PDB file of C-alpha atoms in Angstrom:
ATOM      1  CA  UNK A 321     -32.522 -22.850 -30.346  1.00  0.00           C
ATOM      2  CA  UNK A 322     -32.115 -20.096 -27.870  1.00  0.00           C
ATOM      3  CA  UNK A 323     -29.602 -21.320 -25.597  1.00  0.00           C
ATOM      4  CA  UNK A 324     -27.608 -21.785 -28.943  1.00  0.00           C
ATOM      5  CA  UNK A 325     -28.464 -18.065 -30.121  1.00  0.00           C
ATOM      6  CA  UNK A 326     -27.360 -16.249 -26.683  1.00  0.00           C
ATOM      7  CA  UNK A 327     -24.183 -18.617 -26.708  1.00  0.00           C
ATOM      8  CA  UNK A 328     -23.256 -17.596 -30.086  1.00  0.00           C
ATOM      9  CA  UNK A 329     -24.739 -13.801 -29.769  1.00  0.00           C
ATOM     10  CA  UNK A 330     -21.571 -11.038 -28.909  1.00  0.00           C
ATOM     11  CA  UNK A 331     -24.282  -9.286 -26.927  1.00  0.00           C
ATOM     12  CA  UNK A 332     -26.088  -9.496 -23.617  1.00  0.00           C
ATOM     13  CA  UNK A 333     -29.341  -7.092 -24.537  1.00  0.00           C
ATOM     14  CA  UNK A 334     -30.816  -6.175 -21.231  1.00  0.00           C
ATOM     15  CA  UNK A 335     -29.512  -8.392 -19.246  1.00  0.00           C
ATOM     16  CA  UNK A 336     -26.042  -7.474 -17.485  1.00  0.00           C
ATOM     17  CA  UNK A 337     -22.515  -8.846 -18.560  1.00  0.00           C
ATOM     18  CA  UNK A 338     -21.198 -11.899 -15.941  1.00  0.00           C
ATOM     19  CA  UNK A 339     -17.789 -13.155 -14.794  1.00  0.00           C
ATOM     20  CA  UNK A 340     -17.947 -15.067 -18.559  1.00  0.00           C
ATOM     21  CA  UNK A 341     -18.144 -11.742 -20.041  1.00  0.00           C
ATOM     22  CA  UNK A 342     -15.357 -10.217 -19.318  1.00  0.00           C
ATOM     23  CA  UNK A 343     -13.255 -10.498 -23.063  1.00  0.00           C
ATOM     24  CA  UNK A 344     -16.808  -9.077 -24.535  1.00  0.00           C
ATOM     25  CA  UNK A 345     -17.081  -6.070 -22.578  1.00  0.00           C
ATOM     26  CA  UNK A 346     -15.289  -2.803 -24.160  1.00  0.00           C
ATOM     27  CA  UNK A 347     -15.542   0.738 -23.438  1.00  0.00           C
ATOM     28  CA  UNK A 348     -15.241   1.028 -19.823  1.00  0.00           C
ATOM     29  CA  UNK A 349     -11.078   0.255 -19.409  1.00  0.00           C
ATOM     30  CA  UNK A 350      -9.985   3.445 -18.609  1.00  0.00           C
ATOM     31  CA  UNK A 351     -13.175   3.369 -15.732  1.00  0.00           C
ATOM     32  CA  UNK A 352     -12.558   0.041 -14.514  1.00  0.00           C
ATOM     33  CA  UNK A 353      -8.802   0.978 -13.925  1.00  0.00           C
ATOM     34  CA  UNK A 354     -10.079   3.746 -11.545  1.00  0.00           C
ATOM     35  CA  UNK A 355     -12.680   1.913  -9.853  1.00  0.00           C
ATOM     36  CA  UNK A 356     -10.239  -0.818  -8.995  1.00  0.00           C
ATOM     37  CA  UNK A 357      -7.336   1.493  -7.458  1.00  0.00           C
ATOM     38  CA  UNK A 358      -9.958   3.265  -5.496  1.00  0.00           C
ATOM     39  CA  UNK A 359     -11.582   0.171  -4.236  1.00  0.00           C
ATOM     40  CA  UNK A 360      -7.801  -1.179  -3.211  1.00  0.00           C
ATOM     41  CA  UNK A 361      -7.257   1.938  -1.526  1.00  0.00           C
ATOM     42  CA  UNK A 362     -10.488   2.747   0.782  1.00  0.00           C
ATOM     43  CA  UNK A 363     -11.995   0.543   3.397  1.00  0.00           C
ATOM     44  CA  UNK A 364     -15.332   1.393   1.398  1.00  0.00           C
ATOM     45  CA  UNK A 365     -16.251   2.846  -1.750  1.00  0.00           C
ATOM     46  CA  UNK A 366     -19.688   3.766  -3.843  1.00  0.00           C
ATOM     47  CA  UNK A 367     -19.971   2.731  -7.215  1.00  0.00           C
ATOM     48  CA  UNK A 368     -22.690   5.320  -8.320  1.00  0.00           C
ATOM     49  CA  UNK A 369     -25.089   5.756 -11.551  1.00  0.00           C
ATOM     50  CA  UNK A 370     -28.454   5.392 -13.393  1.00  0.00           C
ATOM     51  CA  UNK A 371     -30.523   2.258 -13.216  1.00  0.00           C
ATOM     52  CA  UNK A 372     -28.939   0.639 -16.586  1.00  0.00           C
ATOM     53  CA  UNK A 373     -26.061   2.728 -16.902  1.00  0.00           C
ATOM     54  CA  UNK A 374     -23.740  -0.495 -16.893  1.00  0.00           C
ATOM     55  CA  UNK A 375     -22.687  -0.382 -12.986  1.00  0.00           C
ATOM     56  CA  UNK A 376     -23.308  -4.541 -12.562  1.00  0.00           C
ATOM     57  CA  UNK A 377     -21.526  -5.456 -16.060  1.00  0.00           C
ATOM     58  CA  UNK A 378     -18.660  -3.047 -15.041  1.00  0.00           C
ATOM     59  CA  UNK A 379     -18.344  -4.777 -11.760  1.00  0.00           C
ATOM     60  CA  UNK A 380     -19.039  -7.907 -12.285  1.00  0.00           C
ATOM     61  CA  UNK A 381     -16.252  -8.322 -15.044  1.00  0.00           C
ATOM     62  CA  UNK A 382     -13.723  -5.765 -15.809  1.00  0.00           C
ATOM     63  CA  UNK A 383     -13.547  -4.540 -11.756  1.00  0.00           C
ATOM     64  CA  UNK A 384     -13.744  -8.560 -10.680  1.00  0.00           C
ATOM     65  CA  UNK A 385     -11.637  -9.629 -12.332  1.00  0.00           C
ATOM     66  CA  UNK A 386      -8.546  -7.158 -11.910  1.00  0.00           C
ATOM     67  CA  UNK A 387      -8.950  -7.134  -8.239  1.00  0.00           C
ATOM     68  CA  UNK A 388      -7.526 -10.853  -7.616  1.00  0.00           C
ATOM     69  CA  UNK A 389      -4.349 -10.461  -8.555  1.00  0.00           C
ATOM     70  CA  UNK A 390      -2.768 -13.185  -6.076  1.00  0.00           C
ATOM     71  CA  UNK A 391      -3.630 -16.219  -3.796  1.00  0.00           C
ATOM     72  CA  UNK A 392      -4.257 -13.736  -1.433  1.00  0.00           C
ATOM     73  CA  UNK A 393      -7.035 -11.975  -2.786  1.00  0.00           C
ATOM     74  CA  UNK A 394     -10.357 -12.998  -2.006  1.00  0.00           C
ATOM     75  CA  UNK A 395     -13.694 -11.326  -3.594  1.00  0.00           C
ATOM     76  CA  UNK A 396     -17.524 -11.532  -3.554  1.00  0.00           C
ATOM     77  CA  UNK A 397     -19.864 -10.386  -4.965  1.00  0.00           C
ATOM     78  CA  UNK A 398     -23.542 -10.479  -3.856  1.00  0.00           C
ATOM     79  CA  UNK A 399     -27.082  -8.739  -4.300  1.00  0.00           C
ATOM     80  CA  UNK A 400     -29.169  -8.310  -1.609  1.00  0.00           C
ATOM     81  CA  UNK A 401     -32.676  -9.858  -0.986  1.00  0.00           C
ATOM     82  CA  UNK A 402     -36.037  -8.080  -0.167  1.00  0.00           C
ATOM     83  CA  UNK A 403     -36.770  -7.960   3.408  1.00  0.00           C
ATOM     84  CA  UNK A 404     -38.772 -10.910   5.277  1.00  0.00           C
ATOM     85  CA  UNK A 405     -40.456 -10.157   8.453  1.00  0.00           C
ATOM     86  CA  UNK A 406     -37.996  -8.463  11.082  1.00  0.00           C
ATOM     87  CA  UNK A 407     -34.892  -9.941   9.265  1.00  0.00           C
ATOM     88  CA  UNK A 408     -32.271  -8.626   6.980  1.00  0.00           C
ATOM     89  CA  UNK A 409     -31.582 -11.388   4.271  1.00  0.00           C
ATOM     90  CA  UNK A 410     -28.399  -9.303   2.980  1.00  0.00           C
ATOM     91  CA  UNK A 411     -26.924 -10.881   5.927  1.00  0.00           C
ATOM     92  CA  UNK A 412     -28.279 -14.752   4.470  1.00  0.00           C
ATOM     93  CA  UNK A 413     -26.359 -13.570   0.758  1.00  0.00           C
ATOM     94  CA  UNK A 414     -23.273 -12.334   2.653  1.00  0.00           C
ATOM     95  CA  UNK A 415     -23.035 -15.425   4.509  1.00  0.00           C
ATOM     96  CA  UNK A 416     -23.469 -17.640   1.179  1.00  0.00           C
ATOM     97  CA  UNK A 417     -20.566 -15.645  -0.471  1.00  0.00           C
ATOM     98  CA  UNK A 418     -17.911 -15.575   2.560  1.00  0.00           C
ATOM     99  CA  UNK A 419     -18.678 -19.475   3.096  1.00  0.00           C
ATOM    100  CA  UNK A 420     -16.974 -20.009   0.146  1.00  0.00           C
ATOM    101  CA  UNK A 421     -13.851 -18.502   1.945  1.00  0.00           C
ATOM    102  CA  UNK A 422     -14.449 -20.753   4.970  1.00  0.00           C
ATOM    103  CA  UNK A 423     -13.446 -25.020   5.417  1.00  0.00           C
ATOM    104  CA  UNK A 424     -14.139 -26.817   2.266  1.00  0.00           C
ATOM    105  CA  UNK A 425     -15.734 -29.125   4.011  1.00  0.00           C
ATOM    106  CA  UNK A 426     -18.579 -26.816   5.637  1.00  0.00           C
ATOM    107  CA  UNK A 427     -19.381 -24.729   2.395  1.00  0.00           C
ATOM    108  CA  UNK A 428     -22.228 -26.719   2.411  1.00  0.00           C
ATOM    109  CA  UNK A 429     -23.319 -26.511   6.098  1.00  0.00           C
ATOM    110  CA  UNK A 430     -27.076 -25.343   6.665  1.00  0.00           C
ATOM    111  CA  UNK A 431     -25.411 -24.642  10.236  1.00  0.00           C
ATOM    112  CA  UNK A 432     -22.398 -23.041   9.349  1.00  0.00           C
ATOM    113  CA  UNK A 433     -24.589 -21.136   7.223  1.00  0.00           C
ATOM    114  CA  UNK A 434     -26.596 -19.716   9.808  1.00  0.00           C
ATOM    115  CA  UNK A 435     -23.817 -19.147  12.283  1.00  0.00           C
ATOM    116  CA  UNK A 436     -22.375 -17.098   9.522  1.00  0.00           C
ATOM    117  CA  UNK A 437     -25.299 -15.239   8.722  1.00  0.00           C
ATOM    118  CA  UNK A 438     -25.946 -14.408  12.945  1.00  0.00           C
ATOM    119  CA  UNK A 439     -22.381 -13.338  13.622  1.00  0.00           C
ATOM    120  CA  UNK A 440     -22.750 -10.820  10.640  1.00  0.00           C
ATOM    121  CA  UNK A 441     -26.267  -9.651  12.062  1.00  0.00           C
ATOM    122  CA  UNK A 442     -24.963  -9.439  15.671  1.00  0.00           C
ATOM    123  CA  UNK A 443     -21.533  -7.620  14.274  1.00  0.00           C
ATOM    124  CA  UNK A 444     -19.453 -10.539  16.147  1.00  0.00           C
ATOM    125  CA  UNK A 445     -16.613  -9.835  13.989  1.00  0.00           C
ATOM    126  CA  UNK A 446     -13.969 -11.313  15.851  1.00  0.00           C
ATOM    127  CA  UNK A 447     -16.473 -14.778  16.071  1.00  0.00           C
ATOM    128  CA  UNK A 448     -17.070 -14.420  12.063  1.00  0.00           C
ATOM    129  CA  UNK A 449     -13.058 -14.352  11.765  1.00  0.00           C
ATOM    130  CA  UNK A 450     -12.919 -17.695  14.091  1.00  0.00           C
ATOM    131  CA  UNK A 451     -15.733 -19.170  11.755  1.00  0.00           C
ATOM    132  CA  UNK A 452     -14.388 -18.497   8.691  1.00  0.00           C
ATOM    133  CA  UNK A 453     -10.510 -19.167   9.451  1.00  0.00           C
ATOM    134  CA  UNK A 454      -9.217 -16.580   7.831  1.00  0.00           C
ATOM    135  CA  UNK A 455      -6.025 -14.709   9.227  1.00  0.00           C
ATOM    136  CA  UNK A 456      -5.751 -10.968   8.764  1.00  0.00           C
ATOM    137  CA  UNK A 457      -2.165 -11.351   7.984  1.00  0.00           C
ATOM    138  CA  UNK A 458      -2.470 -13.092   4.602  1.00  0.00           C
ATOM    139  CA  UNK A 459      -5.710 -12.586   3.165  1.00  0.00           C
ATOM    140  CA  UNK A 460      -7.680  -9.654   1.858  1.00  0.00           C
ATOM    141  CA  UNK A 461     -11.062  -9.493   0.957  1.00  0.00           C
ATOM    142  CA  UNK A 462     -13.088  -7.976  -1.635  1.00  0.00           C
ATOM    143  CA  UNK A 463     -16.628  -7.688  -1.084  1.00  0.00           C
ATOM    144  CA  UNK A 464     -18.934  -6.120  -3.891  1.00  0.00           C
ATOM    145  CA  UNK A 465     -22.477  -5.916  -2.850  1.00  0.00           C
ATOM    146  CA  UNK A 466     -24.471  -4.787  -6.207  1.00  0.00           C
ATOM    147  CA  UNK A 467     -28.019  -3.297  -6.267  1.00  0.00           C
ATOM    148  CA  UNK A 468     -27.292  -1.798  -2.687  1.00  0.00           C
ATOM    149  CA  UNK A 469     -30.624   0.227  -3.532  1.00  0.00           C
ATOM    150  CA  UNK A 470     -32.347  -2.641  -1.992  1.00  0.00           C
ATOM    151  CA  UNK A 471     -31.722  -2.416   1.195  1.00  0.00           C
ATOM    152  CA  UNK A 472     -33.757   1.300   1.185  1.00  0.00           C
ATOM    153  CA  UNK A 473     -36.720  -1.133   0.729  1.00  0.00           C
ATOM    154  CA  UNK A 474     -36.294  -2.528   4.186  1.00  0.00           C
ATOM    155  CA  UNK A 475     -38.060  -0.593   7.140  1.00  0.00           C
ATOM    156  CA  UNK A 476     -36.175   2.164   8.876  1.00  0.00           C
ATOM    157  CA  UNK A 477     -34.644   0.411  11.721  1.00  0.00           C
ATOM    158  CA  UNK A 478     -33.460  -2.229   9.348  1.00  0.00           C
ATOM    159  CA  UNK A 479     -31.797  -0.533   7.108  1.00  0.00           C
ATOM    160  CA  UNK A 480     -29.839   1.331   9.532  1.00  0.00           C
ATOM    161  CA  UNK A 481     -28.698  -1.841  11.303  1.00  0.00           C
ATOM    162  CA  UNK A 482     -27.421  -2.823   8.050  1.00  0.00           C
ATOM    163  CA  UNK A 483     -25.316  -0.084   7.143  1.00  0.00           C
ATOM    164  CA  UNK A 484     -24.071   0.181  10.954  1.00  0.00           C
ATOM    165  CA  UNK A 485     -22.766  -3.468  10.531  1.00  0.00           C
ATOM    166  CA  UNK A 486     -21.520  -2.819   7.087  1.00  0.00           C
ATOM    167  CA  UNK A 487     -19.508   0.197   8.799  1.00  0.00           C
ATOM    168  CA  UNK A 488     -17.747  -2.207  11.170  1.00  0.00           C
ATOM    169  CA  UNK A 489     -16.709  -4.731   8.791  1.00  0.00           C
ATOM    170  CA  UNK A 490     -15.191  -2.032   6.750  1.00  0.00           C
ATOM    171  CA  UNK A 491     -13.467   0.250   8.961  1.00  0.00           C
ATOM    172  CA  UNK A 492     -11.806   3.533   7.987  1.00  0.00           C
ATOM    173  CA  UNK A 493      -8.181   2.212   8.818  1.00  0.00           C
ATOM    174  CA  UNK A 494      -7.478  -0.689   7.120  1.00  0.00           C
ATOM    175  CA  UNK A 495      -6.781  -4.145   8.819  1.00  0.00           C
ATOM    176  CA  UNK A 496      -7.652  -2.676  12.308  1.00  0.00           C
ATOM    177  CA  UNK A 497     -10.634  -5.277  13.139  1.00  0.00           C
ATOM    178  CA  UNK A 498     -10.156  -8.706  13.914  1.00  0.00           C
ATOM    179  CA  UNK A 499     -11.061  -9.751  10.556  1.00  0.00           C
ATOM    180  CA  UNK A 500      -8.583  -9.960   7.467  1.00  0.00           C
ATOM    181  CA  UNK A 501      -8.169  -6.731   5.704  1.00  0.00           C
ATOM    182  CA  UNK A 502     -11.769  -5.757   3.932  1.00  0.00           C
ATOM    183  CA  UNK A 503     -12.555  -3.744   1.441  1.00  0.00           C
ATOM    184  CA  UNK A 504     -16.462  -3.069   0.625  1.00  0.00           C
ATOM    185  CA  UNK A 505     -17.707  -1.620  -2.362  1.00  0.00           C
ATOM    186  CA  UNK A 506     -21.744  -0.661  -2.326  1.00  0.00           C
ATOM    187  CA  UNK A 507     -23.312  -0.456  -6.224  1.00  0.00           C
ATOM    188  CA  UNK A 508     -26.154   1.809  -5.748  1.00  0.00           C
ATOM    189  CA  UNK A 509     -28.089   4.459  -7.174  1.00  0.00           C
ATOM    190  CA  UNK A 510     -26.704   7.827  -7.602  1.00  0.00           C
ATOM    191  CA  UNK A 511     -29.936   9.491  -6.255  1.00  0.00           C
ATOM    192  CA  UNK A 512     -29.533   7.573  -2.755  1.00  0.00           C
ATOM    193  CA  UNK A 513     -25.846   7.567  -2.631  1.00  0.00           C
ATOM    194  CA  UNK A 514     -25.725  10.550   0.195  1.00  0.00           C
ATOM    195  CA  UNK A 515     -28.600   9.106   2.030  1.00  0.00           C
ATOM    196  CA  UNK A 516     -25.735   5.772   2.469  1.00  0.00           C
ATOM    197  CA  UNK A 517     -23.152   8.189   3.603  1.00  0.00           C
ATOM    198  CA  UNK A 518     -25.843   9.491   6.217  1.00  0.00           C
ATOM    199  CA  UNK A 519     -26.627   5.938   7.473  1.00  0.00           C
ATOM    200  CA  UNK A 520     -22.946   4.881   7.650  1.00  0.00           C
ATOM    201  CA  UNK A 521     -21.929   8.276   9.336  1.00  0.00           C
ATOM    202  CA  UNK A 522     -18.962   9.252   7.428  1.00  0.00           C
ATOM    203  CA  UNK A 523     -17.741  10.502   4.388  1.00  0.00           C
ATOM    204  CA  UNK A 524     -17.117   7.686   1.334  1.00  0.00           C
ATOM    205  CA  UNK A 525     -15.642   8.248  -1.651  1.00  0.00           C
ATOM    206  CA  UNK A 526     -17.432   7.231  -5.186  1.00  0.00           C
ATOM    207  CA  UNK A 527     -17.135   6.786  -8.722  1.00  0.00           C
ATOM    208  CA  UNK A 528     -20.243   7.630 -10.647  1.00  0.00           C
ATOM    209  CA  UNK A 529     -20.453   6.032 -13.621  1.00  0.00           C
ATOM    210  CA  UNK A 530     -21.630   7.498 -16.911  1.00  0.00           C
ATOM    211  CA  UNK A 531     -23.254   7.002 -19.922  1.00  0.00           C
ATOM    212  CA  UNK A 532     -20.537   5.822 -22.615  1.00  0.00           C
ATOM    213  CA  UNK A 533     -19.335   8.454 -25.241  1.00  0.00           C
ATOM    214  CA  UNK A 534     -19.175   8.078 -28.598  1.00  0.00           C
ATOM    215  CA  UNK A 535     -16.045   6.348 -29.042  1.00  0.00           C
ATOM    216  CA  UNK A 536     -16.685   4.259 -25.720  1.00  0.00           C
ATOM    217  CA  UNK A 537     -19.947   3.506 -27.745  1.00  0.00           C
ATOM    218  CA  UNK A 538     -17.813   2.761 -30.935  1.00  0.00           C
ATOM    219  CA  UNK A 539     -16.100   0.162 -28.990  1.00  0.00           C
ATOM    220  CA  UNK A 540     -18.995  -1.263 -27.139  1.00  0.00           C
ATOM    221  CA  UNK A 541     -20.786  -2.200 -30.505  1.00  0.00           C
ATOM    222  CA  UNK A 542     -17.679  -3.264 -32.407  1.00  0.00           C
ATOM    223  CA  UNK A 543     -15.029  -4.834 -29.767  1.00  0.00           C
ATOM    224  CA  UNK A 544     -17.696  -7.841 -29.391  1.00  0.00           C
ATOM    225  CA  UNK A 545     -17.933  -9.301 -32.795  1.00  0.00           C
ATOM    226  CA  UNK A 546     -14.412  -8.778 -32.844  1.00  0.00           C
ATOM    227  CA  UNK A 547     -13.604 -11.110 -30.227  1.00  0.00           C
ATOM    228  CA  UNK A 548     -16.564 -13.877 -30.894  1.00  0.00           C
ATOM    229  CA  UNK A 549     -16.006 -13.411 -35.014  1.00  0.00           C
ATOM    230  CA  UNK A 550     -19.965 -13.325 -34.894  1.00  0.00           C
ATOM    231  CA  UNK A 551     -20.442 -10.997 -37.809  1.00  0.00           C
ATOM    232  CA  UNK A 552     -19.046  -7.787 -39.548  1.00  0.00           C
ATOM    233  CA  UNK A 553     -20.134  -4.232 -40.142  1.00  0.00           C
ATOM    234  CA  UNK A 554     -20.075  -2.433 -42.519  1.00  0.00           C
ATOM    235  CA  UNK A 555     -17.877   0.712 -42.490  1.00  0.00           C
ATOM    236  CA  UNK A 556     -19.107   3.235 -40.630  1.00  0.00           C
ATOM    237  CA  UNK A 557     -22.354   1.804 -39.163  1.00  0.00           C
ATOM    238  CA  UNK A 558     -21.189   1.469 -35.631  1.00  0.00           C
ATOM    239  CA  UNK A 559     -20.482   5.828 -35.749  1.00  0.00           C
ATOM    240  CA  UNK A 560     -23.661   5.969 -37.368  1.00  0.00           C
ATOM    241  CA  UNK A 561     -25.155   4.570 -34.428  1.00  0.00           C
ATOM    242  CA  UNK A 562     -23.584   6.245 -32.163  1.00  0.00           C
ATOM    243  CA  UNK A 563     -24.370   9.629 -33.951  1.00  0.00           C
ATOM    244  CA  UNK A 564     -27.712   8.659 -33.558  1.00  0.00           C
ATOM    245  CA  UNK A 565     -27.996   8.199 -29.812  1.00  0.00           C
ATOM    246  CA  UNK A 566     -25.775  11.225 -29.597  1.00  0.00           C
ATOM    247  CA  UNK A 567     -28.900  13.183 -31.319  1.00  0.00           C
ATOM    248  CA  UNK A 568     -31.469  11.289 -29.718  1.00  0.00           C
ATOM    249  CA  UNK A 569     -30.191   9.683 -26.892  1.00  0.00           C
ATOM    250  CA  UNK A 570     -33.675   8.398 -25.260  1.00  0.00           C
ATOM    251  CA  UNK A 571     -33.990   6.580 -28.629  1.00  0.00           C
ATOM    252  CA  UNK A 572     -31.971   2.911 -27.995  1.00  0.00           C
ATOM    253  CA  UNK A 573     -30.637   4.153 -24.523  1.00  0.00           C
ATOM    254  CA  UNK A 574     -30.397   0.090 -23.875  1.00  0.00           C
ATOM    255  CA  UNK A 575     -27.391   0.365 -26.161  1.00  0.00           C
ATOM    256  CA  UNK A 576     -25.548   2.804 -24.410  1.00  0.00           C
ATOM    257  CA  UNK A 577     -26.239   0.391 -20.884  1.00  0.00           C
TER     258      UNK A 577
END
């Protein structure tokens, strides 16, 4: 009975929109549109905001799905995983999501997997470009890497390393590496966002996003029962709502997300 309530139900509660969200998410068009030319146009980019201000739903659908725009395009999306002993197991995720770009017929290689997952660690970039057969000339990658905040959780030393390597895949001048042209886009916390530009040691651009307006609220309650004919309202009740958290905004702030 609840699988066939949250199939049938226009909204996602607390949990954040996926790739099969896309049609259901509203209010965040105009957002999106910017996030996607700036992530086309740097090497890397911060996607910046409140815990449950919307940044995974926005990325994950709207942002996703507009960047592939030809056989060309490549992107990923992963979240990293908490620390284990003296490794970094972003480097594990990473490797799972760029394996996909890599022979068919090693996607599911524990070895390849690890090979993957070293080169990143050691920052053998021109050995990851080998591994993964990709040519710079005719593909570019994507690469979102949501809840970045994560990473802060590993020790010092660690977490450095990680933004070093994250540097060199992404460098300031676009398709200069030996890998295919990459662009990275870190999700992360607006609070920590300067302490990544420390780490990476140069300045990166960012889009922090909001909390919706009113309208943008409008839309976010109404465009999904729209598009899944779930249910009506009546006239009026989705402003009412919105006037509401535009009074009292802690009240129902899960609505705004």
């Amino acid at each position: 009975l609840r699988q066939r309530y949250d199939a049938a139900c226009p909204y996602r509660m607390l949990r954040p929109f996926g790739q099969q969200d896309t049609q259901l998410l509203a209010g965040r068009q105009e957002l999106a549109s910017r996030v996607v030319a700036d992530v086309r146009r740097y090497s890397l980019y911060l996607v910046t905001g409140a815990s449950g201000v919307g940044k995974t739903s926005l990325m994950r659908t709207l942002v996703r799905s507009r960047l592939a725009q030809s056989a060309r395009d490549h992107v990923v999306d992963v979240e990293p995983m908490a620390q284990r002993g003296d490794t970094a197991p972003i480097w594990d995720s990473l490797a799972d999501a760029l394996m996909r770009l890599g022979p068919a017929e090693l996607a599911a290689s524990i070895e390849y997997r690890a090979r993957v997952a070293r080169l990143l660690a050691e920052g053998d970039l021109a050995g990851l470009g080998a591994s993964l057969a990709l040519s710079r000339h005719d593909s570019r990658l994507f690469l979102i890497i949501d809840q970045f905040e994560t990473v802060f959780q590993y020790d010092e030393k660690l977490r450095a390393e990680v933004c070093r390597r994250l540097g060199q895949l992404a460098p300031e001048r676009l398709g200069t590496g030996p890998l295919p042209e990459i662009h990275v886009a870190l999700v992360v916390r607006s609070d920590l966002a300067d302490q990544v530009r420390q780490l990476m040691g140069r300045m990166i651009p960012d889009c922090d996003v909001a909390t919706l307006e009113h309208d943008e609220l409008v839309a976010a309650i109404t465009h999904p029962l729209q598009v899944q004919r779930y249910a009506w309202l009546d006239d009026g009740l989705a402003h009412r709502i919105a006037d509401d958290l535009d009074e009292v905004p802690q009240r129902l702030l899960t609505l705004r997300s």
